[in-house]
PDB file of C-alpha atoms and ligand atoms in Angstrom:
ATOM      1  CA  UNK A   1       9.576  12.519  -0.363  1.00  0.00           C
ATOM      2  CA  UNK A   2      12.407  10.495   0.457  1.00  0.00           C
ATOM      3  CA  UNK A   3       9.890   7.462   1.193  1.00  0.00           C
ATOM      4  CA  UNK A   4       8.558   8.270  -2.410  1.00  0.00           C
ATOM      5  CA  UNK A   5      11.938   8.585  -3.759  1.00  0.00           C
ATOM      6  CA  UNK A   6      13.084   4.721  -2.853  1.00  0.00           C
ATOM      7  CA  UNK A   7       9.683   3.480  -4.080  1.00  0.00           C
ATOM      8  CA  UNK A   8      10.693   5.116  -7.408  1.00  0.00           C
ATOM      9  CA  UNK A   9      13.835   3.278  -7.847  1.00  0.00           C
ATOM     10  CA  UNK A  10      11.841  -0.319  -7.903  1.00  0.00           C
ATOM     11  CA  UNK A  11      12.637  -2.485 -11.147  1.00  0.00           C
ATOM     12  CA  UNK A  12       8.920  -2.622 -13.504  1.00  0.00           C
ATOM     13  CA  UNK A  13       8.536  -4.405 -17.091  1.00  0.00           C
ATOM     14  CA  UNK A  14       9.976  -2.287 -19.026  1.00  0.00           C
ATOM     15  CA  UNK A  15      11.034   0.142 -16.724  1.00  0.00           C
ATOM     16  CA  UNK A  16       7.300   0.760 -17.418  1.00  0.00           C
ATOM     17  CA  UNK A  17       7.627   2.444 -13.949  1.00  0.00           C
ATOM     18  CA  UNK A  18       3.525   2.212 -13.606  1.00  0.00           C
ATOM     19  CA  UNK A  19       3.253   3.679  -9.774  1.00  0.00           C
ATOM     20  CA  UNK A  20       1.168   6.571  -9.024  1.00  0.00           C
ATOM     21  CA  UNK A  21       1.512   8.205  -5.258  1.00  0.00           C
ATOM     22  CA  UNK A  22      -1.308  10.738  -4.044  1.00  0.00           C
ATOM     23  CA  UNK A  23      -0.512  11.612  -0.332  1.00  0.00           C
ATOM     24  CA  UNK A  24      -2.046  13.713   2.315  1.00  0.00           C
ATOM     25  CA  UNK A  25      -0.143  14.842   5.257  1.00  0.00           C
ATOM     26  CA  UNK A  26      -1.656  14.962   8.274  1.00  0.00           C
ATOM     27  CA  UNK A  27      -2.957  18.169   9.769  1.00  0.00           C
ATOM     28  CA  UNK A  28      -2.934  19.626   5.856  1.00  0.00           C
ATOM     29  CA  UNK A  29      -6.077  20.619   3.774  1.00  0.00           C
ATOM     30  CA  UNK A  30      -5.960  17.381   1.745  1.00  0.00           C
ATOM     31  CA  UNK A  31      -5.819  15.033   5.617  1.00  0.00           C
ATOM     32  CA  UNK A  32      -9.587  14.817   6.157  1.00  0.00           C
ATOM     33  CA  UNK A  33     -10.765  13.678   2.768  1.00  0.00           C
ATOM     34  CA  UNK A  34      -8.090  11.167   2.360  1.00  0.00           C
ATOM     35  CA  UNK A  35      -8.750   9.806   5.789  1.00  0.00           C
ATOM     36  CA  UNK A  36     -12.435   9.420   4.935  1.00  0.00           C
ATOM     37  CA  UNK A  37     -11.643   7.043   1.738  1.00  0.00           C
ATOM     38  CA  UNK A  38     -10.513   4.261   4.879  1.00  0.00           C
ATOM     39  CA  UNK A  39     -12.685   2.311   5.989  1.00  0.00           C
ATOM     40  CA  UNK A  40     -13.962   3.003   9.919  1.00  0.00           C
ATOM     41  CA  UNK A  41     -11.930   0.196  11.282  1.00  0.00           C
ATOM     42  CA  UNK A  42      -9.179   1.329   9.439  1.00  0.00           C
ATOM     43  CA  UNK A  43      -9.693   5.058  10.726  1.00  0.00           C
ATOM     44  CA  UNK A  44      -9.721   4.291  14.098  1.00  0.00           C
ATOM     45  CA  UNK A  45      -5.928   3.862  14.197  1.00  0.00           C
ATOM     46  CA  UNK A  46      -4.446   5.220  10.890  1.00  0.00           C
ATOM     47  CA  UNK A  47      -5.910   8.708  12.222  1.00  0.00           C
ATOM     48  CA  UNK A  48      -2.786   8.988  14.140  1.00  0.00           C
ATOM     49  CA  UNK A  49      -0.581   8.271  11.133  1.00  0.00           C
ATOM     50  CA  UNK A  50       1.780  10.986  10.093  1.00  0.00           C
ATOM     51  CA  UNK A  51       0.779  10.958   6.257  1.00  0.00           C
ATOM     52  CA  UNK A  52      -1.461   8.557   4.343  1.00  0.00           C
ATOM     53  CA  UNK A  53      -0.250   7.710   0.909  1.00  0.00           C
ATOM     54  CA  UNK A  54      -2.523   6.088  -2.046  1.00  0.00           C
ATOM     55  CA  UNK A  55      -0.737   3.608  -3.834  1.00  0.00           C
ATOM     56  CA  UNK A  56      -1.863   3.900  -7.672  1.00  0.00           C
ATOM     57  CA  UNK A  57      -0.717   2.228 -10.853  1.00  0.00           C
ATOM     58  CA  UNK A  58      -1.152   2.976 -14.494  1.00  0.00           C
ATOM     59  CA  UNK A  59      -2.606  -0.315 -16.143  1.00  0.00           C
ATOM     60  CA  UNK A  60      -1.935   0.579 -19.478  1.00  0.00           C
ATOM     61  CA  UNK A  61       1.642   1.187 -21.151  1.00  0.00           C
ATOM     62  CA  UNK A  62       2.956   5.206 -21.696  1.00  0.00           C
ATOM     63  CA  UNK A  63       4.011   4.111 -25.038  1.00  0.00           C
ATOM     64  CA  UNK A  64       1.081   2.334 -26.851  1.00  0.00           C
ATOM     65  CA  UNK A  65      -1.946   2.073 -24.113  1.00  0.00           C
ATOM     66  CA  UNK A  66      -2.095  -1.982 -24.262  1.00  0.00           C
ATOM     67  CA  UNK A  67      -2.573  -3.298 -21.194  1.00  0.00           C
ATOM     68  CA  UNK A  68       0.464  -3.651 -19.157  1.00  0.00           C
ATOM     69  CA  UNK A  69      -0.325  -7.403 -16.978  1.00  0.00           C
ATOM     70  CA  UNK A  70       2.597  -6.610 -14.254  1.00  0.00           C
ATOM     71  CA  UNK A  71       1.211  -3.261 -12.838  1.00  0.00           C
ATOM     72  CA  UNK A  72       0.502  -4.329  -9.718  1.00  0.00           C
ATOM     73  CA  UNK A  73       3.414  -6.622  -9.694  1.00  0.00           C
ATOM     74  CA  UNK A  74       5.279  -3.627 -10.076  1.00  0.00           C
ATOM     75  CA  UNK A  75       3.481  -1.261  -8.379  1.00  0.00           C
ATOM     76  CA  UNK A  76       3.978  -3.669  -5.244  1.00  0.00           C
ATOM     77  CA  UNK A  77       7.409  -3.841  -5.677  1.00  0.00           C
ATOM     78  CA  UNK A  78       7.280   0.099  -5.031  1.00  0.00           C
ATOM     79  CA  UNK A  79       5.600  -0.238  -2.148  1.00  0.00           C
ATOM     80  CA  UNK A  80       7.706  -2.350  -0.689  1.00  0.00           C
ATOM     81  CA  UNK A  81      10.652  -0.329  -1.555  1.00  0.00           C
ATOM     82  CA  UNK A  82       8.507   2.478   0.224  1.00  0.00           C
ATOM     83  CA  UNK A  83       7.988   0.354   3.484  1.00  0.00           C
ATOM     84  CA  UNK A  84      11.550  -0.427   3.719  1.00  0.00           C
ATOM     85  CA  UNK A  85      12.911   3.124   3.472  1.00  0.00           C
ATOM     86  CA  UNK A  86      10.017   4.108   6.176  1.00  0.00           C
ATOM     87  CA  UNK A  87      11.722   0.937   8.287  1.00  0.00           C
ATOM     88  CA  UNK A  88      15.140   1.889   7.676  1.00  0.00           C
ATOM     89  CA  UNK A  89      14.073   5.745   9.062  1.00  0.00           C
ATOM     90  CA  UNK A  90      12.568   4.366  12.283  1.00  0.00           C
ATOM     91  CA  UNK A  91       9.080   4.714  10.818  1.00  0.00           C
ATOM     92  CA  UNK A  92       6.346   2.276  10.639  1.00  0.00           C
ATOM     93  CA  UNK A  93       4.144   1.801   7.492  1.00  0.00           C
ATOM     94  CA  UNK A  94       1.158  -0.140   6.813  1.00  0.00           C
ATOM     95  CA  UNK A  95      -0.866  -1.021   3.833  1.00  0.00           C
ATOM     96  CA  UNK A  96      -4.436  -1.073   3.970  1.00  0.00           C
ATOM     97  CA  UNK A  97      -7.169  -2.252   1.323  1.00  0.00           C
ATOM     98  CA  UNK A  98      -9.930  -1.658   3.716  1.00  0.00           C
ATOM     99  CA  UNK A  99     -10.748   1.570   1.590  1.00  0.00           C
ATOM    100  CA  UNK A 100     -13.886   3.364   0.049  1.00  0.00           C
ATOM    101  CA  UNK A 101     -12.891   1.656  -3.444  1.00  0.00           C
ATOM    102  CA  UNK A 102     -16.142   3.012  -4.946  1.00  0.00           C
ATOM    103  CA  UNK A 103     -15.061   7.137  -4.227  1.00  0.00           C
ATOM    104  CA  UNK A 104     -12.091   6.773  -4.581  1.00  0.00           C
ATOM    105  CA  UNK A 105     -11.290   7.212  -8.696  1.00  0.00           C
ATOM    106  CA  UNK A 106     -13.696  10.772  -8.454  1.00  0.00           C
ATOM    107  CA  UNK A 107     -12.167  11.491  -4.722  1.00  0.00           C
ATOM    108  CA  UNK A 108      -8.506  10.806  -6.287  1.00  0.00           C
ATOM    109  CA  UNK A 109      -9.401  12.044  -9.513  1.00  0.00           C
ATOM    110  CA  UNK A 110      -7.924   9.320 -10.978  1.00  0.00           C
ATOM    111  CA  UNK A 111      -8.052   8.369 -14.874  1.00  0.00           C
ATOM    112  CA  UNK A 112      -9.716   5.196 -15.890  1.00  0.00           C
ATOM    113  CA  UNK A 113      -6.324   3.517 -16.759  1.00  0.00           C
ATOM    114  CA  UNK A 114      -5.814   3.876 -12.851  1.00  0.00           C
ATOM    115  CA  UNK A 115      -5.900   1.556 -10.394  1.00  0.00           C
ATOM    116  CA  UNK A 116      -5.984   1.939  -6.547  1.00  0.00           C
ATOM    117  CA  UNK A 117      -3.557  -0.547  -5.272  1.00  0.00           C
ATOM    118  CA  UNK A 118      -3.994   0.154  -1.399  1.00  0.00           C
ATOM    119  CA  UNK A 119      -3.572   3.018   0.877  1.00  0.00           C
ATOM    120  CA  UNK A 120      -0.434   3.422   3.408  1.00  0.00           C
ATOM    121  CA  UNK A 121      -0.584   4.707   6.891  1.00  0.00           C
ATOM    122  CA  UNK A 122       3.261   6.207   7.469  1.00  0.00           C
ATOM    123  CA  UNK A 123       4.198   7.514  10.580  1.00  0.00           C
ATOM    124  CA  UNK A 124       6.290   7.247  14.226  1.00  0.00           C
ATOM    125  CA  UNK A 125       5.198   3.705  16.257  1.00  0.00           C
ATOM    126  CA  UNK A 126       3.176   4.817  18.670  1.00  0.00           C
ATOM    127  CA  UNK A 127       1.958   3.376  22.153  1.00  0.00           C
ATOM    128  CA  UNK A 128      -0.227   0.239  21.656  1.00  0.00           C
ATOM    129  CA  UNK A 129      -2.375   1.280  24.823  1.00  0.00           C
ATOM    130  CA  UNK A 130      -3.474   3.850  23.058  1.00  0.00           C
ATOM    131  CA  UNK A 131      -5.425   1.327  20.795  1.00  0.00           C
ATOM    132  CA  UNK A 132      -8.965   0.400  21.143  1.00  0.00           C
ATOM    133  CA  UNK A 133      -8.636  -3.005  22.685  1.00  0.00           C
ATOM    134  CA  UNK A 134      -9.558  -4.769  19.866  1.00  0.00           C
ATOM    135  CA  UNK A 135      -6.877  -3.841  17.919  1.00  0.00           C
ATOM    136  CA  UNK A 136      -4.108  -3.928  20.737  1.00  0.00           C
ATOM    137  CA  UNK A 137      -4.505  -7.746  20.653  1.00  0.00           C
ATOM    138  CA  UNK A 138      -3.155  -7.617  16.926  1.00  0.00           C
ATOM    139  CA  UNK A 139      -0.140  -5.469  17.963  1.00  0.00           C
ATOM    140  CA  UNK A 140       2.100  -8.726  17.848  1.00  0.00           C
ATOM    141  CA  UNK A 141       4.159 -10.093  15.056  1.00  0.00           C
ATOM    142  CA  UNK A 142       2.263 -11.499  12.431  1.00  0.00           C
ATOM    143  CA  UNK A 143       3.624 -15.472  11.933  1.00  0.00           C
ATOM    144  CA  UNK A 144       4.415 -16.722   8.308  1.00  0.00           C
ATOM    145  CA  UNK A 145       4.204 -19.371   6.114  1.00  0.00           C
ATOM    146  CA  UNK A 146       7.003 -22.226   6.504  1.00  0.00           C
ATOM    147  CA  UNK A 147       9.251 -22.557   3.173  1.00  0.00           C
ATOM    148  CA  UNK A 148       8.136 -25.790   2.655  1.00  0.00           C
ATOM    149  CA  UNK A 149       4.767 -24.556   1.879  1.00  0.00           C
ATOM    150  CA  UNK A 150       6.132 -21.922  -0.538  1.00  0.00           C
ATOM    151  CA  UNK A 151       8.736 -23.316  -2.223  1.00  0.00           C
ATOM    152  CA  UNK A 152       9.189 -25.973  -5.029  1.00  0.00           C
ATOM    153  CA  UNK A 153      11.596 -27.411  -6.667  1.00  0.00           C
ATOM    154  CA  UNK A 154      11.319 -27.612 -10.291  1.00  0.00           C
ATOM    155  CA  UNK A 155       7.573 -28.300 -10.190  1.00  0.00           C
ATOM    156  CA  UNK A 156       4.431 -27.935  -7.360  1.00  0.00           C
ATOM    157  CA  UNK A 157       3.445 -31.345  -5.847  1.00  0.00           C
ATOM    158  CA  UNK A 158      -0.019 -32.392  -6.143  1.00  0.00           C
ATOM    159  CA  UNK A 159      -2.171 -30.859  -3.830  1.00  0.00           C
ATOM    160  CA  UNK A 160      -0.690 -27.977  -2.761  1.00  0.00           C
ATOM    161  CA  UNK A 161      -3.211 -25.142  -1.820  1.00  0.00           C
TER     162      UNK A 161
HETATM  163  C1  FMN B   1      -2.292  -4.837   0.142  1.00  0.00           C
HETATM  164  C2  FMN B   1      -2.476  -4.936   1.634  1.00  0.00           C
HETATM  165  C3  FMN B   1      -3.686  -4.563   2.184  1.00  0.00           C
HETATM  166  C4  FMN B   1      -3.877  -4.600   3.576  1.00  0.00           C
HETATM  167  N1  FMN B   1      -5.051  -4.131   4.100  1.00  0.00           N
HETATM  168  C5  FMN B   1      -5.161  -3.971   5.434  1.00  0.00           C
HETATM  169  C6  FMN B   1      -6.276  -3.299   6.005  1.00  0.00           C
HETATM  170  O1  FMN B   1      -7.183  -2.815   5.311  1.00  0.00           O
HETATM  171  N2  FMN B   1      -6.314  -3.160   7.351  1.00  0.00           N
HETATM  172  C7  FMN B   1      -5.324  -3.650   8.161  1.00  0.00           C
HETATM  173  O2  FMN B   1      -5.399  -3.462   9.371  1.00  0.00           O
HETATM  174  N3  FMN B   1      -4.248  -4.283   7.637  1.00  0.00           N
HETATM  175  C8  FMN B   1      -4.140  -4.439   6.310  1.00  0.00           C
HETATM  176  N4  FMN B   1      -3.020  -5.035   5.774  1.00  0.00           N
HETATM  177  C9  FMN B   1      -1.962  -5.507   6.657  1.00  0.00           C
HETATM  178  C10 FMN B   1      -1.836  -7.027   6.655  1.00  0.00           C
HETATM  179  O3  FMN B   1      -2.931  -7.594   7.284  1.00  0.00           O
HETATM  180  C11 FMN B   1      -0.498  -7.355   7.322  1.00  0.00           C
HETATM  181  O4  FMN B   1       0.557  -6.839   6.542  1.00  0.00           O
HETATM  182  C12 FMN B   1      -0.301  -8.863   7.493  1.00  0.00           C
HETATM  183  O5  FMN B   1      -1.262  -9.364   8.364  1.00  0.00           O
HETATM  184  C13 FMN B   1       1.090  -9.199   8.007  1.00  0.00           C
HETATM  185  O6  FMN B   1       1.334  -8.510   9.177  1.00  0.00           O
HETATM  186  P1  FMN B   1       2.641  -7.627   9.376  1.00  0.00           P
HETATM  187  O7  FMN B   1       2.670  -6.658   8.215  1.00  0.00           O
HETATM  188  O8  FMN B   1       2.403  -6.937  10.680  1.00  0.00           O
HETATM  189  O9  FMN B   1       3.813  -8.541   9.420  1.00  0.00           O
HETATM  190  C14 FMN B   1      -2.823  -5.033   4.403  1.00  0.00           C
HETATM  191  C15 FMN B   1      -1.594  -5.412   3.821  1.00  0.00           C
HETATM  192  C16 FMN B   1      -1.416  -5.358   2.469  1.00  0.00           C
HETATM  193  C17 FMN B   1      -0.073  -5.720   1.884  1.00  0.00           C
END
């Protein structure tokens, strides 16, 4: 709840506030059918999460049902709020949209106005040699884009990808 809680305080159009959270903790009734909805490479590791958390967002707005274009600009924004709070508690969170996107609305029982955005592994770091080996050779930091192939100023140059 208090990861939930920071992701609620992220700024949306409007204060449109479009994020949806559906969770499962692990070990509870709900932990094996929201563990199925990842995909099997995605399983292999986020089994030994602490709680997985679907990420949702309303695309339409509360107050007239037009389509509201910055849900999932908002609805990341959340998330991020979310994986900062995990951070900032010594917990590690990971998005995933390697998910069963075709059962998830009826296994979410989510409306039609409601998106899947991802699902988020949350839980204590745990020991990379307990990885399939595969997937300990990804447990480095991921590099970045340099700022001078993200940032402009006042206009993008030709040819940039
Ligand atoms: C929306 C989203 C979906 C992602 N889906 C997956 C996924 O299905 N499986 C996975 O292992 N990582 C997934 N990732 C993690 C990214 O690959 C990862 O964040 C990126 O490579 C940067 O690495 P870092 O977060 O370790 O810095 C996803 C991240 C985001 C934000």
């Amino acid at each position: 709840m208090t990861l939930v809680e920071a992701a609620r305080w992220a700024p949306s159009c409007f204060n449109s506030q479009p994020w949806r959270f559906v969770y499962a903790v692990k070990d509870s009734a709900h932990w094996p059918a929201m563990l199925k909805l990842l995909m099997d490479m995605n399983q292999a590791w986020a089994q030994h999460a602490g709680a997985l958390i679907a990420v949702v967002s309303r695309n339409t707005f509360e107050a007239n049902n037009n389509p509201a274009p910055t849900h999932s600009f908002d609805t990341g924004a959340a998330w991020m709020s979310l994986a900062l709070q995990a951070r900032a508690m010594g917990l590690a969170s990971h998005a995933m949209w390697g998910i069963e996107h075709d059962n998830i609305p009826k296994a979410l029982n989510l409306p039609d106005n409601m998106q899947i955005q991802a699902i988020v592994a949350v839980g204590e770091p745990g020991d990379k040699s307990e990885l399939p080996e595969p997937l300990q050779e990804r447990e480095q930091p991921s590099p970045r884009k340099a700022l001078k192939d993200i940032v402009f100023e006042g206009q993008m140059p030709d040819g940039v990808a």
